[in-house]
Structures are given as structure tokens and as C-alpha cells.
Amino acid sequence: MRDIKTYLSVAPVLSTLWFGALAGLLIEINRLFPDALSFPHLGSLGKRIKLALANSLMHYLPSTL
């Protein structure tokens, strides 16, 4: 019973600290990169990754397609 009381008193404190730190991190990221719903400078990297993935998948497809 004592362990349960200890857990119930520690878990809310740790979760509050964790979520507070996470919120602070997200706020700072949003302050440094406002309105960053997308990162256009990473667009070409995404295209290269998709192309490389498509090329590697073509190796495994049957040639009759």
C-alpha cells in the first residue's frame, strides 16, 4: 500500500514536469520557426528520398508489370 501511495504522489509530479518541458520546447521551436506547418527547404530532400525508395522497390517488382 505504501508503494502505491508513493507512485500516486510521484507520477503526477513527473508527468507535470515532463509535459511542462515539452510545452516549453514546442513554444521555443514555434518562436524560432513561426508558422512552420511545412519546411520547404526540406522539400528536395523528401523528393530524393521518394525517388530512391521507388527505385529500390522497382528491383523487387516482377518485370511483367
Coordinates of N, CA and C in Angstrom, one line a residue:
M1 N 0.8 -1.2 0.0 CA 0.0 0.0 0.0 C 0.9 1.3 0.0
R2 N 2.0 1.2 0.7 CA 2.9 2.3 0.8 C 3.5 2.6 -0.6
D3 N 3.8 1.6 -1.4 CA 4.4 1.8 -2.7 C 3.3 2.4 -3.6
I4 N 2.1 2.1 -3.5 CA 1.0 2.7 -4.3 C 0.9 4.2 -4.0
K5 N 1.0 4.5 -2.7 CA 0.9 5.9 -2.3 C 2.1 6.7 -2.9
T6 N 3.2 6.1 -2.8 CA 4.4 6.7 -3.3 C 4.3 7.0 -4.8
Y7 N 3.8 5.9 -5.6 CA 3.7 6.0 -7.0 C 2.6 7.1 -7.3
L8 N 1.5 7.1 -6.6 CA 0.5 8.1 -6.9 C 0.9 9.6 -6.6
S9 N 1.9 9.7 -5.7 CA 2.4 11.0 -5.4 C 3.5 11.5 -6.3
V10 N 4.3 10.5 -6.9 CA 5.4 10.8 -7.8 C 5.0 11.0 -9.2
A11 N 4.1 10.1 -9.7 CA 3.7 10.1 -11.1 C 3.1 11.4 -11.6
P12 N 2.2 12.1 -10.8 CA 1.7 13.4 -11.3 C 2.8 14.5 -11.4
V13 N 3.7 14.4 -10.4 CA 4.8 15.4 -10.4 C 5.7 15.2 -11.6
L14 N 6.1 14.0 -11.9 CA 6.9 13.7 -13.0 C 6.2 14.0 -14.4
S15 N 5.0 13.7 -14.5 CA 4.3 13.9 -15.7 C 4.1 15.4 -15.9
T16 N 3.9 16.2 -14.8 CA 3.7 17.6 -14.9 C 5.1 18.3 -15.4
L17 N 6.2 17.8 -14.8 CA 7.5 18.3 -15.3 C 7.7 17.9 -16.7
W18 N 7.4 16.7 -17.1 CA 7.6 16.3 -18.5 C 6.8 17.1 -19.5
F19 N 5.5 17.2 -19.2 CA 4.7 18.0 -20.1 C 5.0 19.5 -20.1
G20 N 5.4 20.0 -19.0 CA 5.9 21.4 -18.9 C 7.1 21.6 -19.8
A21 N 8.1 20.7 -19.7 CA 9.3 20.8 -20.5 C 9.0 20.6 -22.0
L22 N 8.1 19.7 -22.3 CA 7.7 19.5 -23.7 C 7.0 20.8 -24.3
A23 N 6.1 21.3 -23.5 CA 5.4 22.6 -23.9 C 6.4 23.7 -24.1
G24 N 7.3 23.8 -23.2 CA 8.4 24.9 -23.4 C 9.2 24.7 -24.6
L25 N 9.5 23.4 -24.9 CA 10.3 23.1 -26.1 C 9.5 23.5 -27.4
L26 N 8.2 23.1 -27.4 CA 7.4 23.4 -28.5 C 7.2 24.9 -28.7
I27 N 7.0 25.6 -27.6 CA 6.9 27.1 -27.7 C 8.2 27.7 -28.2
E28 N 9.3 27.3 -27.8 CA 10.6 27.8 -28.3 C 10.8 27.5 -29.8
I29 N 10.4 26.3 -30.2 CA 10.5 25.9 -31.6 C 9.6 26.8 -32.4
N30 N 8.4 27.1 -31.9 CA 7.4 27.9 -32.6 C 7.9 29.4 -32.7
R31 N 8.6 29.8 -31.6 CA 9.2 31.1 -31.6 C 10.3 31.3 -32.6
L32 N 11.1 30.3 -32.8 CA 12.2 30.3 -33.7 C 11.8 30.1 -35.2
F33 N 10.8 29.2 -35.4 CA 10.3 28.9 -36.7 C 8.8 29.2 -36.7
P34 N 8.3 30.4 -36.8 CA 6.9 30.7 -36.7 C 6.2 30.1 -38.0
D35 N 4.9 29.7 -37.7 CA 4.1 29.2 -38.8 C 4.8 28.1 -39.7
A36 N 5.5 27.2 -39.0 CA 6.2 26.2 -39.8 C 5.4 24.9 -39.9
L37 N 4.3 25.0 -40.6 CA 3.5 23.8 -40.8 C 4.2 22.9 -41.8
S38 N 5.0 23.5 -42.7 CA 5.9 22.7 -43.6 C 7.2 23.3 -43.7
F39 N 8.2 22.6 -44.0 CA 9.6 23.1 -44.1 C 10.0 23.0 -45.6
P40 N 9.8 24.1 -46.4 CA 10.0 24.0 -47.8 C 11.5 23.6 -48.2
H41 N 12.4 24.0 -47.3 CA 13.8 23.7 -47.6 C 14.1 22.2 -47.5
L42 N 13.2 21.5 -46.9 CA 13.4 20.0 -46.9 C 12.6 19.3 -48.0
G43 N 12.0 20.1 -48.9 CA 11.2 19.5 -50.0 C 12.0 18.7 -50.9
S44 N 13.2 19.2 -51.3 CA 14.0 18.5 -52.3 C 14.6 17.2 -51.7
L45 N 14.8 17.2 -50.4 CA 15.3 16.0 -49.7 C 14.2 15.0 -49.7
G46 N 12.9 15.4 -49.5 CA 11.8 14.4 -49.5 C 11.6 13.8 -50.9
K47 N 11.8 14.6 -51.9 CA 11.7 14.1 -53.3 C 12.8 13.1 -53.6
R48 N 14.0 13.4 -53.1 CA 15.1 12.5 -53.3 C 14.9 11.1 -52.6
I49 N 14.3 11.2 -51.4 CA 14.0 10.0 -50.6 C 13.0 9.2 -51.3
K50 N 11.9 9.9 -51.8 CA 10.8 9.1 -52.5 C 11.4 8.5 -53.8
L51 N 12.2 9.2 -54.5 CA 12.8 8.6 -55.7 C 13.7 7.4 -55.4
A52 N 14.5 7.5 -54.4 CA 15.3 6.4 -54.0 C 14.5 5.2 -53.6
L53 N 13.4 5.5 -52.8 CA 12.6 4.4 -52.4 C 11.9 3.7 -53.6
A54 N 11.4 4.5 -54.5 CA 10.8 4.0 -55.7 C 11.7 3.2 -56.5
N55 N 13.0 3.6 -56.7 CA 14.0 2.9 -57.5 C 14.3 1.6 -56.8
S56 N 14.4 1.6 -55.5 CA 14.7 0.3 -54.8 C 13.5 -0.7 -54.8
L57 N 12.3 -0.1 -54.9 CA 11.1 -1.0 -55.0 C 11.0 -1.6 -56.4
M58 N 11.4 -0.9 -57.4 CA 11.3 -1.4 -58.7 C 12.2 -2.7 -58.9
H59 N 13.2 -2.8 -58.1 CA 14.1 -4.0 -58.2 C 13.3 -5.3 -57.8
Y60 N 12.3 -5.1 -56.9 CA 11.6 -6.3 -56.4 C 10.3 -6.6 -57.2
L61 N 9.9 -5.7 -58.0 CA 8.6 -5.9 -58.8 C 8.9 -6.8 -60.0
P62 N 7.9 -7.6 -60.3 CA 8.1 -8.5 -61.5 C 8.2 -7.7 -62.7
S63 N 8.9 -8.1 -63.7 CA 9.1 -7.4 -64.9 C 7.9 -7.4 -65.9
T64 N 6.9 -8.2 -65.5 CA 5.8 -8.3 -66.4 C 4.8 -7.2 -66.2
L65 N 5.0 -6.3 -65.2 CA 4.0 -5.2 -65.0 C 4.1 -4.2 -66.0

